[in-house]
Coordinates of C-alpha atoms in Angstrom, one line a residue:
X1246 CA 176.7 6.7 138.7
X1247 CA 175.1 3.9 138.3
X1248 CA 172.0 3.8 137.1
X1249 CA 170.3 0.4 136.7
X1250 CA 167.7 0.2 133.3
X1251 CA 167.0 -2.7 131.5
X1252 CA 169.6 -4.0 129.8
X1253 CA 168.8 -3.2 126.3
X1254 CA 167.4 0.1 126.5
X1255 CA 168.5 1.9 123.6
X1256 CA 169.5 4.7 125.7
X1257 CA 171.5 2.4 127.5
X1258 CA 174.0 1.7 124.8
X1259 CA 174.1 5.6 123.7
X1260 CA 175.2 7.0 127.3
X1261 CA 177.9 4.2 127.5
X1262 CA 179.4 5.1 124.2
X1263 CA 179.3 8.9 126.1
X1264 CA 181.5 7.1 128.6
X1265 CA 178.5 6.9 131.2
X1266 CA 178.2 4.2 133.5
X1267 CA 175.1 2.6 133.2
X1268 CA 174.1 -0.9 135.4
X1269 CA 172.3 -3.6 134.0
X1270 CA 169.7 -5.5 136.0
X1271 CA 172.2 -8.8 136.3
X1272 CA 174.6 -6.6 138.0
X1273 CA 172.8 -4.5 140.0
X1274 CA 171.1 -7.9 141.7
X1275 CA 174.8 -8.7 143.1
X1276 CA 175.3 -5.4 145.1
X1277 CA 174.5 -5.3 148.5
X1278 CA 172.9 -1.9 149.0
X1279 CA 169.3 -0.4 148.5
X1280 CA 168.8 1.5 145.0
X1281 CA 167.0 4.7 144.5
X1282 CA 163.8 4.3 142.8
X1283 CA 163.0 6.9 140.3
X1284 CA 160.0 7.4 138.4
X1285 CA 160.4 8.9 135.0
X1286 CA 156.5 10.4 133.7
X1287 CA 157.8 10.8 130.2
X1288 CA 155.3 13.3 128.8
X1289 CA 157.8 14.4 125.5
X1290 CA 156.9 13.0 122.3
X1291 CA 160.2 12.3 121.2
X1292 CA 160.5 9.5 124.2
X1293 CA 163.7 8.3 123.7
X1294 CA 165.4 11.5 123.1
X1295 CA 164.0 12.7 126.0
X1296 CA 165.3 9.3 127.8
X1297 CA 168.9 10.0 126.9
X1298 CA 168.7 13.4 128.3
X1299 CA 167.2 12.7 131.6
X1300 CA 169.6 9.5 132.3
X1301 CA 172.9 11.6 131.3
X1302 CA 171.4 14.8 133.7
X1303 CA 171.5 12.1 136.7
X1304 CA 174.7 10.2 136.1
X1305 CA 176.9 12.3 138.1
X1306 CA 176.1 10.8 142.1
X1307 CA 177.7 7.5 143.5
X1308 CA 174.3 6.3 144.4
X1309 CA 172.7 3.7 142.3
X1310 CA 169.2 4.6 140.5
X1311 CA 166.2 1.8 139.6
X1312 CA 164.9 3.9 137.3
X1313 CA 161.1 3.0 136.1
X1314 CA 159.6 5.1 132.7
X1315 CA 156.0 5.8 133.1
X1316 CA 153.6 6.8 130.3
X1317 CA 149.9 7.7 130.1
X1318 CA 147.5 5.5 129.5
X1319 CA 144.7 7.9 128.6
X1320 CA 146.7 9.0 125.4
X1321 CA 149.3 7.4 123.6
X1322 CA 151.5 9.5 121.2
X1323 CA 152.5 8.3 118.1
X1324 CA 156.4 9.4 118.1
X1325 CA 157.5 6.6 119.5
X1326 CA 157.2 2.9 118.4
X1327 CA 154.1 0.8 120.6
X1328 CA 157.0 -1.8 120.8
X1329 CA 159.8 0.5 122.6
X1330 CA 156.4 1.8 125.0
X1331 CA 155.4 -1.6 125.5
X1332 CA 158.8 -3.0 126.4
X1333 CA 160.4 -0.1 128.4
X1334 CA 157.4 1.3 130.1
X1335 CA 154.6 1.3 132.5
X1336 CA 151.5 3.0 133.3
X1337 CA 150.2 4.8 136.8
X1338 CA 147.8 1.5 137.0
X1339 CA 151.0 -0.5 137.4
X1340 CA 152.8 1.4 140.2
X1341 CA 150.3 3.1 142.3
X1342 CA 150.5 0.6 145.1
X1343 CA 154.4 1.3 144.7
X1344 CA 156.6 4.0 146.6
X1345 CA 159.3 5.7 144.9
X1346 CA 162.1 8.0 146.4
X1347 CA 161.7 10.3 143.4
X1348 CA 159.7 11.2 140.3
X1349 CA 160.3 13.2 137.6
X1350 CA 157.4 14.9 135.5
X1351 CA 158.7 15.9 132.3
X1352 CA 157.3 18.6 130.2
X1353 CA 154.9 18.4 127.0
X1354 CA 154.0 20.1 123.9
X1355 CA 150.4 21.2 125.5
X1356 CA 150.9 24.4 127.1
X1357 CA 149.0 26.4 124.7
X1358 CA 146.0 24.2 125.6
X1359 CA 144.2 25.0 129.1
X1360 CA 145.1 22.3 131.5
X1361 CA 141.7 20.7 131.8
X1362 CA 141.9 20.5 128.1
X1363 CA 144.8 18.0 128.1
X1364 CA 143.5 14.6 127.1
X1365 CA 145.5 13.2 130.3
X1366 CA 144.9 15.8 132.3
X1367 CA 143.0 13.7 134.6
X1368 CA 145.3 10.8 134.7
X1369 CA 148.3 13.4 135.7
X1370 CA 145.6 14.8 138.8
X1371 CA 145.8 11.4 140.0
X1372 CA 149.7 11.0 139.6
X1373 CA 150.7 14.7 141.3
X1374 CA 147.7 13.8 144.3
X1375 CA 149.3 10.6 144.3
X1376 CA 152.8 11.8 144.6
X1377 CA 151.9 13.8 147.7
X1378 CA 152.1 9.9 150.2
X1379 CA 154.4 8.0 148.1
X1380 CA 157.3 10.1 146.8
X1381 CA 159.6 11.9 148.6
X1382 CA 160.7 14.2 146.0
X1383 CA 159.2 15.3 142.7
X1384 CA 160.7 17.2 140.1
X1385 CA 158.2 19.3 137.8
X1386 CA 160.2 19.8 134.6
X1387 CA 158.9 23.0 132.2
X1388 CA 154.8 22.5 131.3
X1389 CA 155.2 19.7 134.1
X1390 CA 156.1 22.8 136.3
X1391 CA 152.9 24.7 135.3
X1392 CA 150.8 21.9 135.7
X1393 CA 152.2 21.1 139.0
X1394 CA 152.1 24.5 140.6
X1395 CA 148.7 25.1 138.9
X1396 CA 147.0 21.6 140.3
X1397 CA 148.8 22.3 143.8
X1398 CA 148.4 25.9 144.2
X1399 CA 145.7 26.9 141.4
X1400 CA 148.5 29.2 139.6
X1401 CA 147.7 30.1 135.8
X1402 CA 149.7 30.4 133.2
X1403 CA 149.9 33.0 130.7
X1404 CA 151.3 33.3 127.3
X1405 CA 154.1 34.8 126.1
X1406 CA 154.0 37.3 123.3
X1407 CA 156.4 35.0 121.3
X1408 CA 157.8 32.0 121.9
X1409 CA 160.4 31.6 124.7
X1410 CA 163.6 30.0 123.3
X1411 CA 167.4 30.1 123.9
X1412 CA 170.0 29.9 126.3
X1413 CA 169.3 32.6 129.1
X1414 CA 171.8 33.7 131.8
X1415 CA 170.2 33.2 135.4
X1416 CA 171.1 34.5 138.8
X1417 CA 171.0 32.2 142.0
X1418 CA 168.8 33.9 144.9
X1419 CA 168.8 31.3 148.0
X1420 CA 172.8 30.2 148.0
X1421 CA 172.2 28.3 151.0
X1422 CA 169.7 25.6 149.9
X1423 CA 171.2 22.4 149.0
X1424 CA 169.6 22.7 145.5
X1425 CA 171.8 25.3 144.1
X1426 CA 174.6 23.9 145.7
X1427 CA 178.1 24.5 143.8
X1428 CA 176.0 26.9 141.5
X1429 CA 177.9 30.1 140.2
X1430 CA 176.2 33.3 140.7
X1431 CA 175.1 33.7 136.8
X1432 CA 174.4 30.4 135.5
X1433 CA 173.1 29.5 131.8
X1434 CA 170.2 27.2 131.0
X1435 CA 167.6 26.4 127.8
X1436 CA 164.1 27.6 127.6
X1437 CA 161.9 26.2 125.1
X1438 CA 157.8 27.8 125.4
X1439 CA 155.3 29.9 124.7
X1440 CA 154.0 30.4 128.2
X1441 CA 154.9 31.0 131.7
X1442 CA 153.9 31.2 135.1
X1443 CA 154.2 34.9 136.6
X1444 CA 157.0 35.6 139.3
X1445 CA 154.8 37.4 141.3
X1446 CA 152.2 34.7 141.6
X1447 CA 154.9 32.3 142.8
X1448 CA 156.8 34.9 145.4
X1449 CA 153.0 35.2 146.9
X1450 CA 152.7 31.9 147.7
X1451 CA 154.4 31.1 151.3
X1452 CA 155.1 27.5 150.6
X1453 CA 157.2 28.2 147.8
X1454 CA 160.9 29.2 147.8
X1455 CA 162.4 31.0 144.7
X1456 CA 165.9 29.7 144.0
X1457 CA 166.9 31.0 140.8
X1458 CA 165.6 33.8 138.2
X1459 CA 166.2 35.3 135.1
X1460 CA 165.7 39.1 133.6
X1461 CA 164.8 37.5 130.5
X1462 CA 163.1 34.2 131.3
X1463 CA 161.3 34.9 134.7
X1464 CA 161.6 32.4 137.5
X1465 CA 163.4 29.4 136.4
X1466 CA 163.8 27.3 139.5
X1467 CA 161.4 26.9 142.9
X1468 CA 160.1 24.7 145.3
X1469 CA 158.6 23.7 149.0
X1470 CA 160.3 24.5 152.2
X1471 CA 160.7 20.7 152.4
X1472 CA 162.0 20.2 148.9
X1473 CA 159.3 17.5 148.4
X1474 CA 158.1 19.7 145.3
X1475 CA 160.8 21.0 143.1
X1476 CA 159.7 23.2 139.9
X1477 CA 162.1 24.2 137.0
X1478 CA 161.0 26.5 134.3
X1479 CA 163.4 25.4 131.6
X1480 CA 165.0 22.5 130.3
X1481 CA 168.5 22.0 132.0
X1482 CA 168.4 18.1 130.3
X1483 CA 168.5 19.6 126.8
X1484 CA 171.6 18.0 124.7
X1485 CA 173.3 20.4 122.7
X1486 CA 171.2 20.1 119.4
X1487 CA 167.8 20.0 121.0
X1488 CA 167.1 23.8 120.3
X1489 CA 168.3 23.4 116.6
X1490 CA 166.1 20.5 116.1
X1491 CA 163.2 22.2 117.4
X1492 CA 164.0 25.6 115.6
X1493 CA 164.6 23.4 112.1
X1494 CA 161.2 21.5 112.4
X1495 CA 159.5 24.7 113.0
X1496 CA 160.8 26.5 110.3
X1497 CA 160.5 23.8 108.1
X1498 CA 156.4 23.9 108.8
X1499 CA 156.5 27.7 107.5
X1500 CA 156.3 28.9 111.0
X1501 CA 157.5 32.4 112.0
X1502 CA 159.8 31.5 114.4
X1503 CA 162.9 33.6 115.7
X1504 CA 166.4 32.3 116.1
X1505 CA 166.7 30.9 119.5
X1506 CA 168.3 33.1 121.5
X1507 CA 172.3 33.1 122.8
X1508 CA 172.5 29.6 121.0
X1509 CA 174.5 29.9 117.9
X1510 CA 177.8 32.2 117.6
X1511 CA 176.8 35.0 116.5
X1512 CA 173.3 34.1 115.8
X1513 CA 173.9 32.2 113.2
X1514 CA 171.9 28.7 112.8
X1515 CA 174.1 27.4 110.3
X1516 CA 176.8 27.8 113.4
X1517 CA 177.3 24.4 115.5
X1518 CA 175.6 25.3 119.0
X1519 CA 177.7 26.5 121.8
X1520 CA 177.2 24.0 125.1
X1521 CA 177.0 26.5 128.3
X1522 CA 174.7 24.7 130.3
X1523 CA 175.5 21.2 131.2
X1524 CA 177.9 21.4 134.3
X1525 CA 175.0 23.4 136.2
X1526 CA 172.5 21.1 134.9
X1527 CA 174.4 18.0 136.2
X1528 CA 174.6 19.7 139.2
X1529 CA 171.0 20.7 139.4
X1530 CA 169.8 16.8 139.4
X1531 CA 172.7 16.0 141.5
X1532 CA 172.1 18.0 144.1
X1533 CA 168.4 17.2 143.9
X1534 CA 169.0 13.5 143.9
X1535 CA 171.5 13.9 147.1
X1536 CA 169.8 16.5 149.1
X1537 CA 166.5 15.9 148.5
X1538 CA 166.0 12.3 147.6
X1539 CA 168.6 10.5 149.4
X1540 CA 169.1 12.5 152.3
X1541 CA 165.1 12.6 153.1
X1542 CA 164.0 8.9 151.7
X1543 CA 163.3 6.2 154.1
X1544 CA 165.2 2.8 153.8
X1545 CA 162.1 0.8 154.2
X1546 CA 159.0 2.7 152.9
X1547 CA 155.9 1.7 155.5

């Protein structure tokens, strides 16, 4: 898929080395088609890693995407260089008068806090309210999904007894929905979180459809009937080594963290993790772009 990004975005070079087609601004200007406008509100601390992961996941459709990266103005983290944010990111104030075909709201490492305690919660509420009128479909990921369910439907998350970390088996529940088109009956996906939204709360909401779940990890995927809001409880965009990095980071801090489940061969952290989820991750993002964004968005926003 031709993804249009700034020519010197570091993620562009990394993905080109993986043989993923990236289009720079110069070439995009010479294509007589309307690209889809996709905004990514990147709340993850390692923003450059998340850029690579999300752009890779959205790279399997022939549609041209014009990607805008957003960050919060009410909180600026310390894990990404200010120069990178200044060059490649905008804030909500910069785009609030714009229309987007799709919006991705990522996860964030703040799930142990009450939503109202998060520094940028008021700003995030503004963005989620704005998305209802200015975005065709919004994809919420992990904590972003929990935040969206809380803001839009008042669903509170609850703390788990221990961190849910690993690769879990999921079942497709509603095969006729385009968002899970091409999925096998059983598929795998990464989770990395300390909290969850209870299945019974989601199932009780008449506005939501549960499309996939796991016996171990709970609801994985749900959405509104019209596809305007999609909620992904895990991290399908994670690359092979992301959970490994998190595990070694936490154990390096002296935290008592279990080995990620179903991740290393023989549950041995010295072995190379098996990559078992990328095909379905790619299918999820491709289906979202093709069916919930492209098929529903107007050619010209009014």
